[in-house]
GROMACS .gro file of N, CA, C and O in nm:
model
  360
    1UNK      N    1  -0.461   3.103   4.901
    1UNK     CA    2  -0.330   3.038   4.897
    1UNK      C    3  -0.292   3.001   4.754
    1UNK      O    4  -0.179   3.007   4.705
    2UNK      N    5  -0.422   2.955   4.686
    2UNK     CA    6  -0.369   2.899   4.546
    2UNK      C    7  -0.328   3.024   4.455
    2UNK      O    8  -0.250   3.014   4.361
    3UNK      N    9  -0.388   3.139   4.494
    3UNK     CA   10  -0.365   3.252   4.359
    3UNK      C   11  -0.205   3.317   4.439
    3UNK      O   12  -0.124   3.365   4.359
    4UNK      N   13  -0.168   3.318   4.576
    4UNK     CA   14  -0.031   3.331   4.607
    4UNK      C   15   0.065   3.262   4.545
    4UNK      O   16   0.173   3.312   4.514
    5UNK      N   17   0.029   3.131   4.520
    5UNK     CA   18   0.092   3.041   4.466
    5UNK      C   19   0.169   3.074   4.312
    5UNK      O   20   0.285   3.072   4.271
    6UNK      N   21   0.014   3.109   4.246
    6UNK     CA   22   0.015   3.123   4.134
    6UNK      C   23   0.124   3.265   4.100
    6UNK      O   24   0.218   3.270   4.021
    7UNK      N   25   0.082   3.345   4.169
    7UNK     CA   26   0.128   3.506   4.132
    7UNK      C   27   0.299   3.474   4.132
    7UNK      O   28   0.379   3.485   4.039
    8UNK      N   29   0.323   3.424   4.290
    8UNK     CA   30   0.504   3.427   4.335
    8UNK      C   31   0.543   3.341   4.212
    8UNK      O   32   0.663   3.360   4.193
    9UNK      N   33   0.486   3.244   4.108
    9UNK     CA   34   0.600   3.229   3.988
    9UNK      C   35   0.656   3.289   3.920
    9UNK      O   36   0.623   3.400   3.880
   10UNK      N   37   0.782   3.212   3.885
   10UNK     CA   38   0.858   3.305   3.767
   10UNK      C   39   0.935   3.218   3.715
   10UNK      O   40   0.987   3.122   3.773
   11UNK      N   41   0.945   3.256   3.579
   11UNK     CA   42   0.997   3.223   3.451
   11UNK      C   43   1.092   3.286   3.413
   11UNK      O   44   1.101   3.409   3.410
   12UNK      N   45   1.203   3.176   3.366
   12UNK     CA   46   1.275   3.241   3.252
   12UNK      C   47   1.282   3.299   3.159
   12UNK      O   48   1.276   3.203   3.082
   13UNK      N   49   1.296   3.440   3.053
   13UNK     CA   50   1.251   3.473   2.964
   13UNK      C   51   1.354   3.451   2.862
   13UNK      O   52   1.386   3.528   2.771
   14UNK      N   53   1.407   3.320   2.892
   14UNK     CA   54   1.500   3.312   2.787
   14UNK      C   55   1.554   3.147   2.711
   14UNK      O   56   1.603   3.122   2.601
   15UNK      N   57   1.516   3.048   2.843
   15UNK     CA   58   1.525   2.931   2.852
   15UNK      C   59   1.391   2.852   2.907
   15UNK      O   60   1.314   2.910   2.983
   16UNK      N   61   1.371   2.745   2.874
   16UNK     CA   62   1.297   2.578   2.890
   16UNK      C   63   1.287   2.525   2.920
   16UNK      O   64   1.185   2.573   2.970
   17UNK      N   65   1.291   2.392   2.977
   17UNK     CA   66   1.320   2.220   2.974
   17UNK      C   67   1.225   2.187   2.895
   17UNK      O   68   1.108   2.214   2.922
   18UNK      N   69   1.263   2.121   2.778
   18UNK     CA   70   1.142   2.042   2.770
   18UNK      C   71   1.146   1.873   2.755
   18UNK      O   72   1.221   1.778   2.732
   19UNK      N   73   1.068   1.894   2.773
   19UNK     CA   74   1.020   1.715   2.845
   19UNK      C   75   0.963   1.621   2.767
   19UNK      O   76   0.846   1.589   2.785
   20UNK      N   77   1.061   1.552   2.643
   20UNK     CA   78   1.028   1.461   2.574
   20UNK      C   79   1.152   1.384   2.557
   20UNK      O   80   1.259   1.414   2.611
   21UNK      N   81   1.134   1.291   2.484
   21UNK     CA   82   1.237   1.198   2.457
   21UNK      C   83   1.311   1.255   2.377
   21UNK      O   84   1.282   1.370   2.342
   22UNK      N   85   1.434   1.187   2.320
   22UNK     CA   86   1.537   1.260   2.225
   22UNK      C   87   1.461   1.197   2.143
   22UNK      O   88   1.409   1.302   2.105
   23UNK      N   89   1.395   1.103   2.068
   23UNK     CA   90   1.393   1.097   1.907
   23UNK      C   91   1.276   1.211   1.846
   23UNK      O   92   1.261   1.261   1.734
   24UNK      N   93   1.193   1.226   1.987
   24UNK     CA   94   1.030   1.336   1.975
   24UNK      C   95   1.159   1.497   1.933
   24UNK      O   96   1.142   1.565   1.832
   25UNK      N   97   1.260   1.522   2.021
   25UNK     CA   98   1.324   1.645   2.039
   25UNK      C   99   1.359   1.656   1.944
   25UNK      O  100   1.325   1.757   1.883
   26UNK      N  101   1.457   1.547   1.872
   26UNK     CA  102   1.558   1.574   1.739
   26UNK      C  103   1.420   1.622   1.640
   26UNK      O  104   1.387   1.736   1.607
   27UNK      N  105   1.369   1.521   1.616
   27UNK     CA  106   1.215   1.532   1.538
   27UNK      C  107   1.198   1.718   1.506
   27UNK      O  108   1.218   1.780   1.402
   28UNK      N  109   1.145   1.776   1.677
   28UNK     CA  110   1.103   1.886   1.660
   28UNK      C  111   1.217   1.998   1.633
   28UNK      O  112   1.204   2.117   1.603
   29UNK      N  113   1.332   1.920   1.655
   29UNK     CA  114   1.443   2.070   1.580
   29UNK      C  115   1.452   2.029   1.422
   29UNK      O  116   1.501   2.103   1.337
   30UNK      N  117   1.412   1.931   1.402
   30UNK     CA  118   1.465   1.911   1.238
   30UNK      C  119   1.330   1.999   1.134
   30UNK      O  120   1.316   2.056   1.026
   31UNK      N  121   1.277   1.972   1.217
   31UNK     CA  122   1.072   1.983   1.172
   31UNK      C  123   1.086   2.160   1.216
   31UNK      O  124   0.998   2.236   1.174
   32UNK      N  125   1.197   2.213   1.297
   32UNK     CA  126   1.160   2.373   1.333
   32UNK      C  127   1.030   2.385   1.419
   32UNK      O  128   0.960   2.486   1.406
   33UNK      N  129   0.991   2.272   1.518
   33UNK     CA  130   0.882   2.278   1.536
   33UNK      C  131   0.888   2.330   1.755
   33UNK      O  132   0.824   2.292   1.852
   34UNK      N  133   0.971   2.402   1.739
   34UNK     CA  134   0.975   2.380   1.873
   34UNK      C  135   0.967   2.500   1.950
   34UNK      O  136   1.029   2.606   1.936
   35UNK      N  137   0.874   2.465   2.040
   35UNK     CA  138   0.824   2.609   2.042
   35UNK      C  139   0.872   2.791   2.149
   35UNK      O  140   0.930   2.807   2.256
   36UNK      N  141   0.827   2.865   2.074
   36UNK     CA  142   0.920   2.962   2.167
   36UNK      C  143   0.849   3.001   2.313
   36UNK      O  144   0.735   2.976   2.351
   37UNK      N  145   0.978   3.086   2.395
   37UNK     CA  146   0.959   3.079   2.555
   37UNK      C  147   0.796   3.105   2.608
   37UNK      O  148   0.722   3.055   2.693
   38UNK      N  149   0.784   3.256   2.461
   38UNK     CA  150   0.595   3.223   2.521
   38UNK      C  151   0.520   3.168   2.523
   38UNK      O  152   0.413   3.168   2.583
   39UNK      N  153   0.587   3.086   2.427
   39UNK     CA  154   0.409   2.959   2.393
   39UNK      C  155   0.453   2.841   2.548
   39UNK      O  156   0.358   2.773   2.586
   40UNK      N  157   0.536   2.830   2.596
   40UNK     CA  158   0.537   2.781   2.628
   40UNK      C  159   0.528   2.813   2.823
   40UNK      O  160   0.490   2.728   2.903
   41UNK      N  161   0.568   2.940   2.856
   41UNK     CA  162   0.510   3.013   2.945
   41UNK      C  163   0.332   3.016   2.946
   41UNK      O  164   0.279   2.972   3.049
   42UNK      N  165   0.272   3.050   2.874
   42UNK     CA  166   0.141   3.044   2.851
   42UNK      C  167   0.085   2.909   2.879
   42UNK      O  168  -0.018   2.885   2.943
   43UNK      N  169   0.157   2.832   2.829
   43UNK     CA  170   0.085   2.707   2.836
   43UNK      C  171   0.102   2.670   2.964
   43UNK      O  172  -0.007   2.653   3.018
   44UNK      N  173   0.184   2.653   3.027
   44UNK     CA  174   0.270   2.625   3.117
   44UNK      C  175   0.140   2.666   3.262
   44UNK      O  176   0.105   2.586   3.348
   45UNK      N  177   0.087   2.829   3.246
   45UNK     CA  178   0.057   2.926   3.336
   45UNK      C  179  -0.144   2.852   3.300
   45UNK      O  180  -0.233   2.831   3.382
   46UNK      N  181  -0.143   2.840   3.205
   46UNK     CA  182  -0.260   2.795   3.130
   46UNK      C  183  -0.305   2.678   3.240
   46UNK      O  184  -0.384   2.690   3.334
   47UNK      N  185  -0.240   2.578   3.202
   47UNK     CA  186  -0.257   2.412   3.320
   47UNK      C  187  -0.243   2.457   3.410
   47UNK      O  188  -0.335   2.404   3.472
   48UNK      N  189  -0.182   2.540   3.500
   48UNK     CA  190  -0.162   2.569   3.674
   48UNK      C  191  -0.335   2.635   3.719
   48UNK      O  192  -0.406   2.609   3.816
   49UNK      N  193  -0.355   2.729   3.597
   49UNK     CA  194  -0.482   2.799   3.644
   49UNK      C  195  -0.579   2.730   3.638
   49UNK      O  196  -0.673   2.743   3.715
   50UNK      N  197  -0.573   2.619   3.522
   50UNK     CA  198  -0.680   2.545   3.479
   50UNK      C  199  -0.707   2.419   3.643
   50UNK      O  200  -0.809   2.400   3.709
   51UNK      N  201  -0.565   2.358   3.657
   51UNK     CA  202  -0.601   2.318   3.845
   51UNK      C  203  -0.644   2.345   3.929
   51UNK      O  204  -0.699   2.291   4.026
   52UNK      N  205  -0.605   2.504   3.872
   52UNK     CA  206  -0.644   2.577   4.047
   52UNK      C  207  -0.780   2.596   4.058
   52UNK      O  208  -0.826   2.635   4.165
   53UNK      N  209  -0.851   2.573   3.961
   53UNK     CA  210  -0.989   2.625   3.964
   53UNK      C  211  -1.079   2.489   3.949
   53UNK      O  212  -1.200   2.500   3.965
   54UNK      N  213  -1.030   2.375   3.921
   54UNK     CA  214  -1.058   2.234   3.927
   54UNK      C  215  -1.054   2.224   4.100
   54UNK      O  216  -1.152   2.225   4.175
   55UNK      N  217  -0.907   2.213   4.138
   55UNK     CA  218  -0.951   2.240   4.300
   55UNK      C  219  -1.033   2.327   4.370
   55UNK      O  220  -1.099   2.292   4.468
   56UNK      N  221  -1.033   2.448   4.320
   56UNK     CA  222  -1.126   2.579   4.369
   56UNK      C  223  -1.312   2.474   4.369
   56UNK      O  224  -1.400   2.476   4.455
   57UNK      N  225  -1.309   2.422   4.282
   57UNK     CA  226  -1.451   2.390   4.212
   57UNK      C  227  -1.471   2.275   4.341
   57UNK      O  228  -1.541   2.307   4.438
   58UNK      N  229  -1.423   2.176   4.336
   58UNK     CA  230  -1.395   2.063   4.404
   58UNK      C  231  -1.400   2.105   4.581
   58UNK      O  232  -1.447   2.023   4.659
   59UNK      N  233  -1.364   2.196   4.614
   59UNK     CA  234  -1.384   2.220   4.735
   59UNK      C  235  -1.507   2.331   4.779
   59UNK      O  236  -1.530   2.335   4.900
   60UNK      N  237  -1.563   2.395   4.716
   60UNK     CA  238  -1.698   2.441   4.688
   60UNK      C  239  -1.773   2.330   4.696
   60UNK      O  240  -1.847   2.312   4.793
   61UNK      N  241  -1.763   2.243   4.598
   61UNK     CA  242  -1.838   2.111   4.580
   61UNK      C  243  -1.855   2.060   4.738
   61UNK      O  244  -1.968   2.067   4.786
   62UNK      N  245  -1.769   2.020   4.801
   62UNK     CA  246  -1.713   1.956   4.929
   62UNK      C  247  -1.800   2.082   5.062
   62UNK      O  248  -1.871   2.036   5.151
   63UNK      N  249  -1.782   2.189   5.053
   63UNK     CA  250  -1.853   2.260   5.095
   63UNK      C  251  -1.952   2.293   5.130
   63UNK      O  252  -1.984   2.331   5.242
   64UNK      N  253  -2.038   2.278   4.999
   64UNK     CA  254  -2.197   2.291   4.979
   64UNK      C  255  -2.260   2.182   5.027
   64UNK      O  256  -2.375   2.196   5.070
   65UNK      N  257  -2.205   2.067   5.031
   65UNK     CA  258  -2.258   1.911   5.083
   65UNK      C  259  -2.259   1.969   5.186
   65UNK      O  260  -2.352   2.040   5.225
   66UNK      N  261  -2.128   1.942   5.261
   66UNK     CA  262  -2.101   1.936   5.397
   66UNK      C  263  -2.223   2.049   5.498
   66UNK      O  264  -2.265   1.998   5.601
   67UNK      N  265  -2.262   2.166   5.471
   67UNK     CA  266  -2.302   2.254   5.493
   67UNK      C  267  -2.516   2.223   5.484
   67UNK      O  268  -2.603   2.264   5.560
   68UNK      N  269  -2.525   2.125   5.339
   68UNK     CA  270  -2.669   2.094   5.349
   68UNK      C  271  -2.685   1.955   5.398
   68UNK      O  272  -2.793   1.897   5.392
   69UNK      N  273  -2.544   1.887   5.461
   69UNK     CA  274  -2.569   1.752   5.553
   69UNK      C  275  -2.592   1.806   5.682
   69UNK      O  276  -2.684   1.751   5.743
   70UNK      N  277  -2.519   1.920   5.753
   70UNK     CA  278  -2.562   2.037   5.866
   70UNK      C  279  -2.670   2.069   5.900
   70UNK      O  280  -2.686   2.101   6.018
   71UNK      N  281  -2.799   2.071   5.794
   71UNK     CA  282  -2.885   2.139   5.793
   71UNK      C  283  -3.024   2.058   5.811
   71UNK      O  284  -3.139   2.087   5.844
   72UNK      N  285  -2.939   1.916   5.763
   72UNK     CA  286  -3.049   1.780   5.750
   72UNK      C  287  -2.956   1.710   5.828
   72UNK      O  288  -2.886   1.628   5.768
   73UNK      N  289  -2.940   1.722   5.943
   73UNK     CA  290  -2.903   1.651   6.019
   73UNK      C  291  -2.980   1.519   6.097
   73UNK      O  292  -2.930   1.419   6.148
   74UNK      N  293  -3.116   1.563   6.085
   74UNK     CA  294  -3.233   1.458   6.136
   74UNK      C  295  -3.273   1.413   6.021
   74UNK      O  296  -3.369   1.339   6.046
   75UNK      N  297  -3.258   1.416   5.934
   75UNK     CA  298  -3.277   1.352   5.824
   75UNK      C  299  -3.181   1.244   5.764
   75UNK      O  300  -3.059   1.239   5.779
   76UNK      N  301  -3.273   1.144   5.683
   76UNK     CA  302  -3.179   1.047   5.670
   76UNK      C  303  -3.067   1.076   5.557
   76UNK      O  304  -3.095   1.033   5.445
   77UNK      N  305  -2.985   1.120   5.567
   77UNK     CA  306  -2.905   1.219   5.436
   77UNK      C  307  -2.765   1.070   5.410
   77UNK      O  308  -2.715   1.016   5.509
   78UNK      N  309  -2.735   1.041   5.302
   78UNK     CA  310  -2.630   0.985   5.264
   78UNK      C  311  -2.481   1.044   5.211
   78UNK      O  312  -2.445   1.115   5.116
   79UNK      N  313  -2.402   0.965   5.345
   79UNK     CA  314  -2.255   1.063   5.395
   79UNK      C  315  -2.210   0.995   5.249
   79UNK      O  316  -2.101   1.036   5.209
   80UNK      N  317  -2.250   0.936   5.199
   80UNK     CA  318  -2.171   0.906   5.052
   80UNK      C  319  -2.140   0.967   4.962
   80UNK      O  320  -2.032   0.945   4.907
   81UNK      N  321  -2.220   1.056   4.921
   81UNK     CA  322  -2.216   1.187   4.867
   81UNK      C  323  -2.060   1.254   4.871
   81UNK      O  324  -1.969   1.244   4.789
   82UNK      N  325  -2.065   1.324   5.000
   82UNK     CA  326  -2.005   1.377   5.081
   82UNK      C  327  -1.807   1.301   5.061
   82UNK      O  328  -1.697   1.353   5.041
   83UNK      N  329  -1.852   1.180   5.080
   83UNK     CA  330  -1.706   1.084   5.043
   83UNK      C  331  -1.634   1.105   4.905
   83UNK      O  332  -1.521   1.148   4.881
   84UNK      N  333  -1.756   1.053   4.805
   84UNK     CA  334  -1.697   1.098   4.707
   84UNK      C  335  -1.685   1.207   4.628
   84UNK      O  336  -1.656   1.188   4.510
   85UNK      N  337  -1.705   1.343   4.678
   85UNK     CA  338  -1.654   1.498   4.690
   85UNK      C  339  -1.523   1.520   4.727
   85UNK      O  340  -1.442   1.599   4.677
   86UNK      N  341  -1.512   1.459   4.801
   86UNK     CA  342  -1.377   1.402   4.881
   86UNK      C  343  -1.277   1.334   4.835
   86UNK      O  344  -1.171   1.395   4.829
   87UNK      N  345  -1.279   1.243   4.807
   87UNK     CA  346  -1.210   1.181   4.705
   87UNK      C  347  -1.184   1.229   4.572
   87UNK      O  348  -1.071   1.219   4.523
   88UNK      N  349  -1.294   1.285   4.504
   88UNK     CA  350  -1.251   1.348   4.368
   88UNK      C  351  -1.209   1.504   4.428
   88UNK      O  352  -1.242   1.599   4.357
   89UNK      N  353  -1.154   1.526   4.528
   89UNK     CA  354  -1.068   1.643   4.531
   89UNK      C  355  -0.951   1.628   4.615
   89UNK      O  356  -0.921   1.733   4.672
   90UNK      N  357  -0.898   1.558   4.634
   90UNK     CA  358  -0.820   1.450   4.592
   90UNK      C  359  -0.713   1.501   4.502
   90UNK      O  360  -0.632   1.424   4.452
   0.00000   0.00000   0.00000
């Protein structure tokens, strides 16, 4: 679902938003510092993948517990673990 996610975007290849205050904005047009559609596509595509694989990781994580609490079921195993897997995926 997450790499569907990822693929169906699309970008403008021509326009922005960007997301700072006006005195940071004026700043970066006076300074020429502002950057063009690819750097900012890249970056943009950069953080989405970099999540998706933070969640990808995080539910593996959540997985592998869940699966060796299954296995030690007569054993005294701590569901705490397990919680906070849970929570940090999230």
């Amino acid at each position: 679902a997450l790499n569907a996610y990822t693929d169906a975007l699309s970008f403008s290849g021509s326009s922005y938003l960007l997301n700072v205050d006006k005195a940071t904005k004026s700043s970066m047009v006076r300074e020429d510092r502002l950057p063009n559609v690819k750097q900012v596509i890249t970056s943009d595509m950069g953080m989405r993948y970099l999540y998706r694989n933070q969640v990808l990781t995080a539910m593996d994580d959540v997985r592998a517990e869940f699966e060796y609490m299954l296995e030690h079921l007569h054993d005294n195993v701590d569901e705490g673990e397990l919680l906070s897997l849970l929570i940090l995926a999230q």
